[in-house]
PDB file of C-alpha atoms in Angstrom:
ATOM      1  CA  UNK A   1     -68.529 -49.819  15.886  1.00  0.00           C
ATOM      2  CA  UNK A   2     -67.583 -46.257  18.170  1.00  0.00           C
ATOM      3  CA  UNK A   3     -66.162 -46.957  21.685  1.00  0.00           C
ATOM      4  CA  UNK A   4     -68.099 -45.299  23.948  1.00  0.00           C
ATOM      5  CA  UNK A   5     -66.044 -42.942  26.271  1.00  0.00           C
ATOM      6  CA  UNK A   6     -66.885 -45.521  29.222  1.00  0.00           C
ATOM      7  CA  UNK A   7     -65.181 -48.427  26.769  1.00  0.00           C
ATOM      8  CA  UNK A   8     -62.056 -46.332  25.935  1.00  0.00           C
ATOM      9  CA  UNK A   9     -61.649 -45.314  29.265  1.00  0.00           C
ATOM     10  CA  UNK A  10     -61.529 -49.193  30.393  1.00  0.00           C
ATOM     11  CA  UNK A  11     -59.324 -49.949  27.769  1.00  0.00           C
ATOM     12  CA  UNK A  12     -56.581 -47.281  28.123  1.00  0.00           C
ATOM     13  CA  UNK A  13     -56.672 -48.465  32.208  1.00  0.00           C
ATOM     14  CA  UNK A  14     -56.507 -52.467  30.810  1.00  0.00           C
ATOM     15  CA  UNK A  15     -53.823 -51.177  28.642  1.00  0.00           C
ATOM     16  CA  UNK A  16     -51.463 -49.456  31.295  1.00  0.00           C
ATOM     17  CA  UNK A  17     -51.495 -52.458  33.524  1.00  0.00           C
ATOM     18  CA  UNK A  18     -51.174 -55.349  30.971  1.00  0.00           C
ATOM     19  CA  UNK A  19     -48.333 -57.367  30.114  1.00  0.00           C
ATOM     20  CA  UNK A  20     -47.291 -55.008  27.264  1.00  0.00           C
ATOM     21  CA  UNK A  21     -47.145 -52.223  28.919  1.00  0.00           C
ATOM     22  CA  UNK A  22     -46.719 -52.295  32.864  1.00  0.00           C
ATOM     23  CA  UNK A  23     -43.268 -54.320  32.800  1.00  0.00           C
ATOM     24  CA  UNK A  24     -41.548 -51.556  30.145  1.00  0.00           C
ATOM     25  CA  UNK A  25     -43.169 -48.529  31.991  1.00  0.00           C
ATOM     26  CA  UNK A  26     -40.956 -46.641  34.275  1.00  0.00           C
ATOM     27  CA  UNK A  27     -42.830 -44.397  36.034  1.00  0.00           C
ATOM     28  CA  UNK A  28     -45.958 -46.841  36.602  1.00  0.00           C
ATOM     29  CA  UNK A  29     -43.466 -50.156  37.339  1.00  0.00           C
ATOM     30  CA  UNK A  30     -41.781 -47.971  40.127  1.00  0.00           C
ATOM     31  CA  UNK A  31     -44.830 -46.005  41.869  1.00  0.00           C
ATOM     32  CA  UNK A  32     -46.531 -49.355  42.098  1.00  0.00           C
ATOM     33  CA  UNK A  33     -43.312 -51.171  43.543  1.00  0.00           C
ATOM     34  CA  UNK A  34     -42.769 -48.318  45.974  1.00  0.00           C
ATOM     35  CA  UNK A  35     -45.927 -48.216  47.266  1.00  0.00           C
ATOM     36  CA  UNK A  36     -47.624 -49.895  50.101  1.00  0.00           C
ATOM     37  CA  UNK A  37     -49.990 -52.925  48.394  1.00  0.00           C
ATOM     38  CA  UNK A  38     -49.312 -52.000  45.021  1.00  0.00           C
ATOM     39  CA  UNK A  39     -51.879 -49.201  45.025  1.00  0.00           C
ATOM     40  CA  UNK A  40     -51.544 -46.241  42.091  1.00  0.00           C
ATOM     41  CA  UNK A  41     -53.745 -43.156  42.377  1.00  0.00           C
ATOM     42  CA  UNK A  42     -56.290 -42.851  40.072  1.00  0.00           C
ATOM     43  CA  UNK A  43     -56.528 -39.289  40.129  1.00  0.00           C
ATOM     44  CA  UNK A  44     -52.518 -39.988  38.670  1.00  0.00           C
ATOM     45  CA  UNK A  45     -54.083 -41.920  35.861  1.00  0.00           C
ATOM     46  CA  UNK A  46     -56.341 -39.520  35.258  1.00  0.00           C
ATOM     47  CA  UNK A  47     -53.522 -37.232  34.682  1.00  0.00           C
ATOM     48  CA  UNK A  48     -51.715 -39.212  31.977  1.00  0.00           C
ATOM     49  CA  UNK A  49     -52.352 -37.232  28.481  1.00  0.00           C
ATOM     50  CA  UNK A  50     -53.622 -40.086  27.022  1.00  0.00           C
ATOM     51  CA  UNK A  51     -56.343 -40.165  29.267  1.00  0.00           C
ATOM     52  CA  UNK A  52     -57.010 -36.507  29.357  1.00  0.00           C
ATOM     53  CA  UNK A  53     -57.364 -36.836  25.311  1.00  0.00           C
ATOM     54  CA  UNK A  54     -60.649 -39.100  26.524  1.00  0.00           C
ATOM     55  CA  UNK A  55     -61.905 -37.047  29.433  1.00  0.00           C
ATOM     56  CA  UNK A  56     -60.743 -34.514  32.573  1.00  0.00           C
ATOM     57  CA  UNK A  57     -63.264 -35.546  34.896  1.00  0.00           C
ATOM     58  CA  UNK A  58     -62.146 -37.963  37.279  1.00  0.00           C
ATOM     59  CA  UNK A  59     -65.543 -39.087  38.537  1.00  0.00           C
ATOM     60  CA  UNK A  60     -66.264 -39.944  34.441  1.00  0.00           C
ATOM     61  CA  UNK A  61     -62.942 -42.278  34.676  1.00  0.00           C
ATOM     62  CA  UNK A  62     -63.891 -43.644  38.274  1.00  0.00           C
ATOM     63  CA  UNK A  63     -67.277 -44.463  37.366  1.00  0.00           C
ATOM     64  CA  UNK A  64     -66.403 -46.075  34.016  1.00  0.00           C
ATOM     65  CA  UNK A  65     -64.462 -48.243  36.005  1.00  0.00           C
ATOM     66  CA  UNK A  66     -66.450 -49.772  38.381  1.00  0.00           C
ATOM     67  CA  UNK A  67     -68.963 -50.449  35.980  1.00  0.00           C
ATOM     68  CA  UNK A  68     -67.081 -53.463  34.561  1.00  0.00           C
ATOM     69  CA  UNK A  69     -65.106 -55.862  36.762  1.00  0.00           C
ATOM     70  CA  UNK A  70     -61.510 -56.073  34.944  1.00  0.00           C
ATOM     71  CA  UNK A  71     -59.745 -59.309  35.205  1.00  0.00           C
ATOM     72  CA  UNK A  72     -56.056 -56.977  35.184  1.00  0.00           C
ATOM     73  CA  UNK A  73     -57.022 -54.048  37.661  1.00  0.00           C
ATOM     74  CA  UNK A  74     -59.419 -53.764  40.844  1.00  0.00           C
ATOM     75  CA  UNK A  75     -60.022 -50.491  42.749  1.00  0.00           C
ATOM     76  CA  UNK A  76     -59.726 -50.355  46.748  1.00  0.00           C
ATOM     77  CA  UNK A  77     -63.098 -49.831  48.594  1.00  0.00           C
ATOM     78  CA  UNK A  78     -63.034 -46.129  48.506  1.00  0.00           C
ATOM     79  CA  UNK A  79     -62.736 -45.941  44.707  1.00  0.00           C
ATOM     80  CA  UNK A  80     -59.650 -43.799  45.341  1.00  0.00           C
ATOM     81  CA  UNK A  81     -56.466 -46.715  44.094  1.00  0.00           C
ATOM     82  CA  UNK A  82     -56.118 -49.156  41.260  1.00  0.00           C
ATOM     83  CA  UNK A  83     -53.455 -51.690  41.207  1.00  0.00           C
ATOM     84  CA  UNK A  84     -53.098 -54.861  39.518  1.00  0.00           C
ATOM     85  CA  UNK A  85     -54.546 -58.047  40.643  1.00  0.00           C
ATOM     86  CA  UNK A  86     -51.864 -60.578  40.228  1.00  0.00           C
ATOM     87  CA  UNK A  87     -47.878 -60.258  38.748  1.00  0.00           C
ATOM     88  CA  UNK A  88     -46.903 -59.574  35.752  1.00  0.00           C
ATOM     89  CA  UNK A  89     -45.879 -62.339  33.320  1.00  0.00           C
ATOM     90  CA  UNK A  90     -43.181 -61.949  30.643  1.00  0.00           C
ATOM     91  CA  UNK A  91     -44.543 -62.230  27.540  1.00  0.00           C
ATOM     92  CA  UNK A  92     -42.859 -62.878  23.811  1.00  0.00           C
ATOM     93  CA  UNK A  93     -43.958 -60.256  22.707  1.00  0.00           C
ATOM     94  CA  UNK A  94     -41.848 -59.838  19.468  1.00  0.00           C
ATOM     95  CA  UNK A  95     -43.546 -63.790  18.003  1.00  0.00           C
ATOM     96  CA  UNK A  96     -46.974 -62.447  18.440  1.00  0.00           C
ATOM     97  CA  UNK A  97     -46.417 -58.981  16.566  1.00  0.00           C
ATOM     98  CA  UNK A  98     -46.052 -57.491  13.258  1.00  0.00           C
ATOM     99  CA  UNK A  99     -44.400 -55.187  11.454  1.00  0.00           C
ATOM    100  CA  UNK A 100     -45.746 -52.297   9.711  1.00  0.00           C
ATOM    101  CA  UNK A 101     -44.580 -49.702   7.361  1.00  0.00           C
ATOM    102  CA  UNK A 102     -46.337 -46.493   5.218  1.00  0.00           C
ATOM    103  CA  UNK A 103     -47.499 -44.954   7.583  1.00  0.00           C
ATOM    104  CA  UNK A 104     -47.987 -41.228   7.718  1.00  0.00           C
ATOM    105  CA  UNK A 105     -45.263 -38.721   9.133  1.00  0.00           C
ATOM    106  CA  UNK A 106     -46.459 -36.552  12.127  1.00  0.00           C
ATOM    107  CA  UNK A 107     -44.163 -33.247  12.473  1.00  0.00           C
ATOM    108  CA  UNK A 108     -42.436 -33.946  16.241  1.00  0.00           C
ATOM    109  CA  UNK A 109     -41.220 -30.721  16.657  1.00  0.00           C
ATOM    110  CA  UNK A 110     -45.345 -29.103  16.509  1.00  0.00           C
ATOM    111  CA  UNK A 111     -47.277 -27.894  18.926  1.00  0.00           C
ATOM    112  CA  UNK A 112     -49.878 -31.066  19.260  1.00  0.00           C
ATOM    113  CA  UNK A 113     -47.274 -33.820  18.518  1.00  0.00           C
ATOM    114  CA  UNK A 114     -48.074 -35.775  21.160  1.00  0.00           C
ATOM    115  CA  UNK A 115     -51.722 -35.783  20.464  1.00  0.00           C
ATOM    116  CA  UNK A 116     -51.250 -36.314  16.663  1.00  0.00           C
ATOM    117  CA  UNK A 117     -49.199 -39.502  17.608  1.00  0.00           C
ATOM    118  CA  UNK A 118     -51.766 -40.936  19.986  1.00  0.00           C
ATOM    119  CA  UNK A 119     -54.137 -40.290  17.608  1.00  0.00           C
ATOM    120  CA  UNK A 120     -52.477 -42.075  14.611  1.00  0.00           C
ATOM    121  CA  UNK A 121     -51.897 -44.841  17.416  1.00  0.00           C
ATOM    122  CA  UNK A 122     -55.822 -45.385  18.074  1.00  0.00           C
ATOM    123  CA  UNK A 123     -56.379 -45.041  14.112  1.00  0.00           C
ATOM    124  CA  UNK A 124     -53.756 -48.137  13.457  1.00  0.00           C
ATOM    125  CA  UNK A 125     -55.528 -50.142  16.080  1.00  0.00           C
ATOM    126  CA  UNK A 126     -58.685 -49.792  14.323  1.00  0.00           C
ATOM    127  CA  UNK A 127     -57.604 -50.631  11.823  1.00  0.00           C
ATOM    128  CA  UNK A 128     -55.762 -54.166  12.761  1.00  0.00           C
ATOM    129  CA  UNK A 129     -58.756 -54.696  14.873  1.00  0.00           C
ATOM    130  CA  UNK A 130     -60.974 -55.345  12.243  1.00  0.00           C
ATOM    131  CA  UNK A 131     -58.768 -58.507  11.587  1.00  0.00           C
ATOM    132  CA  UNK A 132     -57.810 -60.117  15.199  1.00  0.00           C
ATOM    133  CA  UNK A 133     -57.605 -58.430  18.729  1.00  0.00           C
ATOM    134  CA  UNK A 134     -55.125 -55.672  19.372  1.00  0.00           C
ATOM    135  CA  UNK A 135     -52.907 -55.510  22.342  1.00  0.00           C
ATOM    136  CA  UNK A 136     -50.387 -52.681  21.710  1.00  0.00           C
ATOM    137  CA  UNK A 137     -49.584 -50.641  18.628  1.00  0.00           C
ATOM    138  CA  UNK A 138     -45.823 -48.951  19.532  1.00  0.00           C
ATOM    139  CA  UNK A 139     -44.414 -46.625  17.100  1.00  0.00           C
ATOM    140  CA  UNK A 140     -40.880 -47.046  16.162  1.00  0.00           C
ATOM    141  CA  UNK A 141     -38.429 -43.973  16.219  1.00  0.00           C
ATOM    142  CA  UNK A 142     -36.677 -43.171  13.591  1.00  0.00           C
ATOM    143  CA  UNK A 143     -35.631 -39.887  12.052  1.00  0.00           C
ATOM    144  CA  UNK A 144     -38.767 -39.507   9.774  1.00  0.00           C
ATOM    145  CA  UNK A 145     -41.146 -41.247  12.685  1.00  0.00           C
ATOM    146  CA  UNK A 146     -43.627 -42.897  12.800  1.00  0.00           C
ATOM    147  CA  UNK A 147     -43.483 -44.398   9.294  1.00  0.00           C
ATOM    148  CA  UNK A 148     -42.915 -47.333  10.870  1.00  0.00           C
ATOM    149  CA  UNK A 149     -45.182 -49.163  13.744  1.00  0.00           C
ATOM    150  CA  UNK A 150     -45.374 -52.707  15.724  1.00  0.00           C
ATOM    151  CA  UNK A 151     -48.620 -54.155  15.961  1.00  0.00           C
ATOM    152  CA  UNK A 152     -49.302 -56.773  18.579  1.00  0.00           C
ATOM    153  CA  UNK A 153     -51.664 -59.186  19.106  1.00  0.00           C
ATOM    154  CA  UNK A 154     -52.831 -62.208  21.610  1.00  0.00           C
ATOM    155  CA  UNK A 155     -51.061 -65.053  19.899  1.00  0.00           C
ATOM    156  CA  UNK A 156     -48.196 -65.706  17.505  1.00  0.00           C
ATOM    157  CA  UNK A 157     -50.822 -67.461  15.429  1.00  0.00           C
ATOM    158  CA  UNK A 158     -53.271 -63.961  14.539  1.00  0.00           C
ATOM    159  CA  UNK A 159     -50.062 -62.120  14.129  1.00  0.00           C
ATOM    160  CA  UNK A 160     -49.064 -64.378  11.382  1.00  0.00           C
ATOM    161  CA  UNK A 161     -52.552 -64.248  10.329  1.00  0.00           C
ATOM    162  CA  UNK A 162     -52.489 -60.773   9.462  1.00  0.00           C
ATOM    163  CA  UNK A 163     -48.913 -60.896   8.563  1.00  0.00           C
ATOM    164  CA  UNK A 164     -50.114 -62.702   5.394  1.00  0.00           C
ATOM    165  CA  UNK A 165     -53.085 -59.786   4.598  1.00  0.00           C
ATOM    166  CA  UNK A 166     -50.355 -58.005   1.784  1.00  0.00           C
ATOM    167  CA  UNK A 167     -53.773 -55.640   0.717  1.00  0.00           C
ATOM    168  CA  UNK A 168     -54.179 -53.455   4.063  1.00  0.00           C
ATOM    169  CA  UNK A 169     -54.131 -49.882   3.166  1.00  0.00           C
ATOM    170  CA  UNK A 170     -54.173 -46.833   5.954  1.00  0.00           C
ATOM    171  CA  UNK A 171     -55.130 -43.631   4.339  1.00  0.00           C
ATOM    172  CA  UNK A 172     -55.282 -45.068   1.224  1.00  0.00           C
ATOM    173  CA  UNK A 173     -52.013 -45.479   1.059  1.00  0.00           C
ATOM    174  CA  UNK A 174     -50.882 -49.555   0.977  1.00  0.00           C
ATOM    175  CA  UNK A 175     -48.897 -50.444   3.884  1.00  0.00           C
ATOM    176  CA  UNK A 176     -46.071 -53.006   4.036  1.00  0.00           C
ATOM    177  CA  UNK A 177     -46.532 -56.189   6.529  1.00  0.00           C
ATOM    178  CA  UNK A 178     -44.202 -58.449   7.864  1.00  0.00           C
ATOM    179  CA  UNK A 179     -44.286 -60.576  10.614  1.00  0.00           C
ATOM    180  CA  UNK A 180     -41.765 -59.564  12.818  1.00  0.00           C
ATOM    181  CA  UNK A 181     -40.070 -62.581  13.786  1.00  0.00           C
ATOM    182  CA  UNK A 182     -39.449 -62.383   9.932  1.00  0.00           C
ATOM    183  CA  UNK A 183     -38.818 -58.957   9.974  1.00  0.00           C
ATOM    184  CA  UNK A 184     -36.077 -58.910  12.474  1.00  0.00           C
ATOM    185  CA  UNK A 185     -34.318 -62.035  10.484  1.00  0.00           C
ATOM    186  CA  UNK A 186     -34.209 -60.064   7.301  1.00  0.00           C
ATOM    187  CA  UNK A 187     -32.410 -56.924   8.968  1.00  0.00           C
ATOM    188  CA  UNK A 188     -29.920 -59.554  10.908  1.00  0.00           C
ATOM    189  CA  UNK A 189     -29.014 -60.495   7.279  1.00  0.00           C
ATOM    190  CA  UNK A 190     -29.068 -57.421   5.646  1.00  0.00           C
ATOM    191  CA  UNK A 191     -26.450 -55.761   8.810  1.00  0.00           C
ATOM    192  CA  UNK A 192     -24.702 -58.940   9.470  1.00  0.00           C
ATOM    193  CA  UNK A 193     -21.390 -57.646   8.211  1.00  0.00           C
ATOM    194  CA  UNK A 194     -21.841 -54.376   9.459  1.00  0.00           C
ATOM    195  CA  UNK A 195     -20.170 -52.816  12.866  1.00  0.00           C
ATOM    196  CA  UNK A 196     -22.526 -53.356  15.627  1.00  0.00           C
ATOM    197  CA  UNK A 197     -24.775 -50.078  16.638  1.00  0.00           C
ATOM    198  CA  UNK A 198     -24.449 -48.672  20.317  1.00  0.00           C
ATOM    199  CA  UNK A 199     -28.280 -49.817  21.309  1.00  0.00           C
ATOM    200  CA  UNK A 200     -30.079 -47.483  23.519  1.00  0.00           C
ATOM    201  CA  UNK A 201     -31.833 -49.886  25.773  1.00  0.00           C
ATOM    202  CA  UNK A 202     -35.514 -48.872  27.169  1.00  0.00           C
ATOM    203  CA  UNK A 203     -36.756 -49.814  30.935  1.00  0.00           C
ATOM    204  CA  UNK A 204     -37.397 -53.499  31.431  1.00  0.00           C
ATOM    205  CA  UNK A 205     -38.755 -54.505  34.515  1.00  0.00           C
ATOM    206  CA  UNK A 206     -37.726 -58.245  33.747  1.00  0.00           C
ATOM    207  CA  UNK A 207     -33.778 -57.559  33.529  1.00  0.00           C
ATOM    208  CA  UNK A 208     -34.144 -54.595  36.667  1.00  0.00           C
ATOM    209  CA  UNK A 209     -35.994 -56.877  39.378  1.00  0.00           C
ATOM    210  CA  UNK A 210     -32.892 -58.013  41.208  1.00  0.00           C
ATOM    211  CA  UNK A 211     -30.928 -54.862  40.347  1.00  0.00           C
ATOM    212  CA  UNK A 212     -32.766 -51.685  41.982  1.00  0.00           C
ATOM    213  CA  UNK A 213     -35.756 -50.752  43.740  1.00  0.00           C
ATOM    214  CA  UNK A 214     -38.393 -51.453  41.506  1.00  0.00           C
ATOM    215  CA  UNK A 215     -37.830 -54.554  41.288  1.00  0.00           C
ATOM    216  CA  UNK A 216     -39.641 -54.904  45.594  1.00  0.00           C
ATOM    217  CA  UNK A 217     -43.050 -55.595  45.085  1.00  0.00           C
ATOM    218  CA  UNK A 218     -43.944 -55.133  48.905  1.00  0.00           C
ATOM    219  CA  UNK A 219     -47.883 -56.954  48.176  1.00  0.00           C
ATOM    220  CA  UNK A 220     -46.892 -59.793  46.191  1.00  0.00           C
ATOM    221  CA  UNK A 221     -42.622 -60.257  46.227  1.00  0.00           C
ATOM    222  CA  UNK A 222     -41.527 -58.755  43.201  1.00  0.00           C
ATOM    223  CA  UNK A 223     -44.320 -58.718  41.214  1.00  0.00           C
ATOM    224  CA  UNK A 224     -43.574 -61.294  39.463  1.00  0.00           C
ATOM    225  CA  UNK A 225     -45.078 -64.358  38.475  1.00  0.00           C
ATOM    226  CA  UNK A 226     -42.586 -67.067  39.770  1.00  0.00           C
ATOM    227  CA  UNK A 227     -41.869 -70.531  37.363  1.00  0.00           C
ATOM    228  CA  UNK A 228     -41.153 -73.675  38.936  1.00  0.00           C
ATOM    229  CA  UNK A 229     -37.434 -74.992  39.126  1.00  0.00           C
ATOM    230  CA  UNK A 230     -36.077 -77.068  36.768  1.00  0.00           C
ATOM    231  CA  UNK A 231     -35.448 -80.236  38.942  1.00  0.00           C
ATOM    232  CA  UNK A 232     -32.187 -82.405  37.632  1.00  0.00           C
ATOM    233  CA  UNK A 233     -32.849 -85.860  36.762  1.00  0.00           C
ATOM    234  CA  UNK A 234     -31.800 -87.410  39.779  1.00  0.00           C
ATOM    235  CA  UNK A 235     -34.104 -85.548  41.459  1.00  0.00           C
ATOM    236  CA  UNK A 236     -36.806 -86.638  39.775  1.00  0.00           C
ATOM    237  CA  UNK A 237     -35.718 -90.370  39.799  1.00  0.00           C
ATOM    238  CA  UNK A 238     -35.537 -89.675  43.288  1.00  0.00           C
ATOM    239  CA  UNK A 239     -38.849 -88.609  44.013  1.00  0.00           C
ATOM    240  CA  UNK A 240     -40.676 -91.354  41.953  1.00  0.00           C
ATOM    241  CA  UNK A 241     -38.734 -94.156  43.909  1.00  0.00           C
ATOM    242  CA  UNK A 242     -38.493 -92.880  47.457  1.00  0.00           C
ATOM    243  CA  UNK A 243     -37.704 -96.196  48.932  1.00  0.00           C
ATOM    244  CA  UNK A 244     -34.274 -96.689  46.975  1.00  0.00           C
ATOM    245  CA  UNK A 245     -31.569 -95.868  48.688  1.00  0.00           C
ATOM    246  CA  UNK A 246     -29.385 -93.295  47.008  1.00  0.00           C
ATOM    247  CA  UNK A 247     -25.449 -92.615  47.071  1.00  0.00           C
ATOM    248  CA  UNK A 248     -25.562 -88.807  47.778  1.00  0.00           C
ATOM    249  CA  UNK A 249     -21.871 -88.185  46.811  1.00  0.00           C
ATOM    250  CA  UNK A 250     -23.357 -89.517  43.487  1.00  0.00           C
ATOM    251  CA  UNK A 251     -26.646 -87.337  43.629  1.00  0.00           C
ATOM    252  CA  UNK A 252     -24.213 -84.249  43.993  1.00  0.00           C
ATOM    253  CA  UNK A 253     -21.686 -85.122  41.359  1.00  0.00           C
ATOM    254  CA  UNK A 254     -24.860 -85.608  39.056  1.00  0.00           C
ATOM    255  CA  UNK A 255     -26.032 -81.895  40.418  1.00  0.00           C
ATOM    256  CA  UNK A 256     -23.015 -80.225  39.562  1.00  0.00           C
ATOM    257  CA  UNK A 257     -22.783 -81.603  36.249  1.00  0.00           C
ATOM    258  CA  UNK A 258     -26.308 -80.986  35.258  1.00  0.00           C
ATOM    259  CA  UNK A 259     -25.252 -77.345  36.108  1.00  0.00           C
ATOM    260  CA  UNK A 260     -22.492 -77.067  34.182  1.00  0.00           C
ATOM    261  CA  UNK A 261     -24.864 -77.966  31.309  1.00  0.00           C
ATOM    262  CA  UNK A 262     -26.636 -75.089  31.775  1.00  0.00           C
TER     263      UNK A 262
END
């Protein structure tokens, strides 16, 4: 079935501010975090390439989407700002992914390269969407790029699902599928006794919050969603017998060593 223009639109929006991509995107993680509320521009949306490849009218994009209520974004009254409606949650993203490779090469260095790459992105997520719901399809670098992809999904369980489909071809060429938990394992042991690589590390909102700017949501903290402390045992103990009388040198000896054991 075609997305209509209305339903890409929607998704590519869905898509910036998810949990796949909102946490490892720079330029989105900081304008939001700098700026009152959390509100982004749509008219800067609108800008993205991406999103031009769909449409250049920015009353097409507004309108498509107010017409469905998004459980990730909402728009302010005046249809002008999008933000998203709660904080971000860190995700494992790697157990509910695969690993794909066969694909087609697209020539960086011409004129359209960007295009041809978002295009071979939306033809990949057909693809794996005939078989479970795609969240992300991110092309790996390499020298000969894209020949190689990462394909993820909404639970560890359809990514191993697909993982075991061995008979997926893309331009009728068979493609090679791993489940990337499995995937990463099998390059661990195939490098193990080799000299460790100088990693170029990509944004991460996750390991930046307490380190820089971006990391001060002004509308919600830091725009993140916030876990409960681990309480120690004593604590507990405590709480389900709050008549007893406890020795608190004890209760802080007992602290400090369930620290250490951390």
């Amino acid at each position: 079935m075609v997305a209509t223009e209305s339903e890409k639109i929607r998704k590519q929006v869905n898509f910036y501010f998810s949990d796949s991509n909102l946490p490892y995107d720079k330029f989105l993680w900081t304008l939001r975090a700098n700026t009152p509320e959390g509100w982004i521009p749509i008219e800067t949306i609108a800008g993205f390439k991406k999103m031009k490849m769909i449409t250049e009218d920015l009353d097409t994009i507004v309108k498509a989407l107010k017409e469905v209520e998004s459980d990730i974004y909402e728009l302010d009254e005046e249809s002008k700002n999008i933000r998203r409606k709660s904080e971000v949650v860190q995700q494992d993203h790697t157990s509910r992914s695969i690993y794909i490779k066969g694909l087609p090469l697209v020539d960086v260095d011409a004129k359209d390269a960007i295009a041809e790459l978002f295009i071979l992105q939306d033809k990949i997520d057909d693809l794996f969407s005939e078989h479970a719901k795609v969240l992300c399809v991110r092309l790996k670098k390499t020298t000969d790029r894209p020949k190689i992809a990462y394909v993820e999904f909404e639970s560890p369980e359809e990514a191993q699902k697909v993982a075991e489909l061995k008979e997926i071809e893309f331009d009728g060429k068979k493609l090679e599928i791993l489940y990337r938990p499995v995937y990463h394992e099998k390059k661990a042991e195939e490098f193990k006794n080799s000299p460790p690589k100088n990693k170029k590390f990509s944004f991460n909102a996750f390991k930046t919050q307490n380190t820089g700017p971006a990391g001060n949501n002004k509308r919600k903290g830091n725009g993140f969603a916030k876990a409960e402390p681990k309480k120690t045992k004593v604590e507990e103990e405590t709480e389900a017998k709050p008549e007893a009388k406890v020795d608190e040198a004890k209760v802080d000896e007992a602290k400090v060593e369930a620290k250490t054991e951390e």
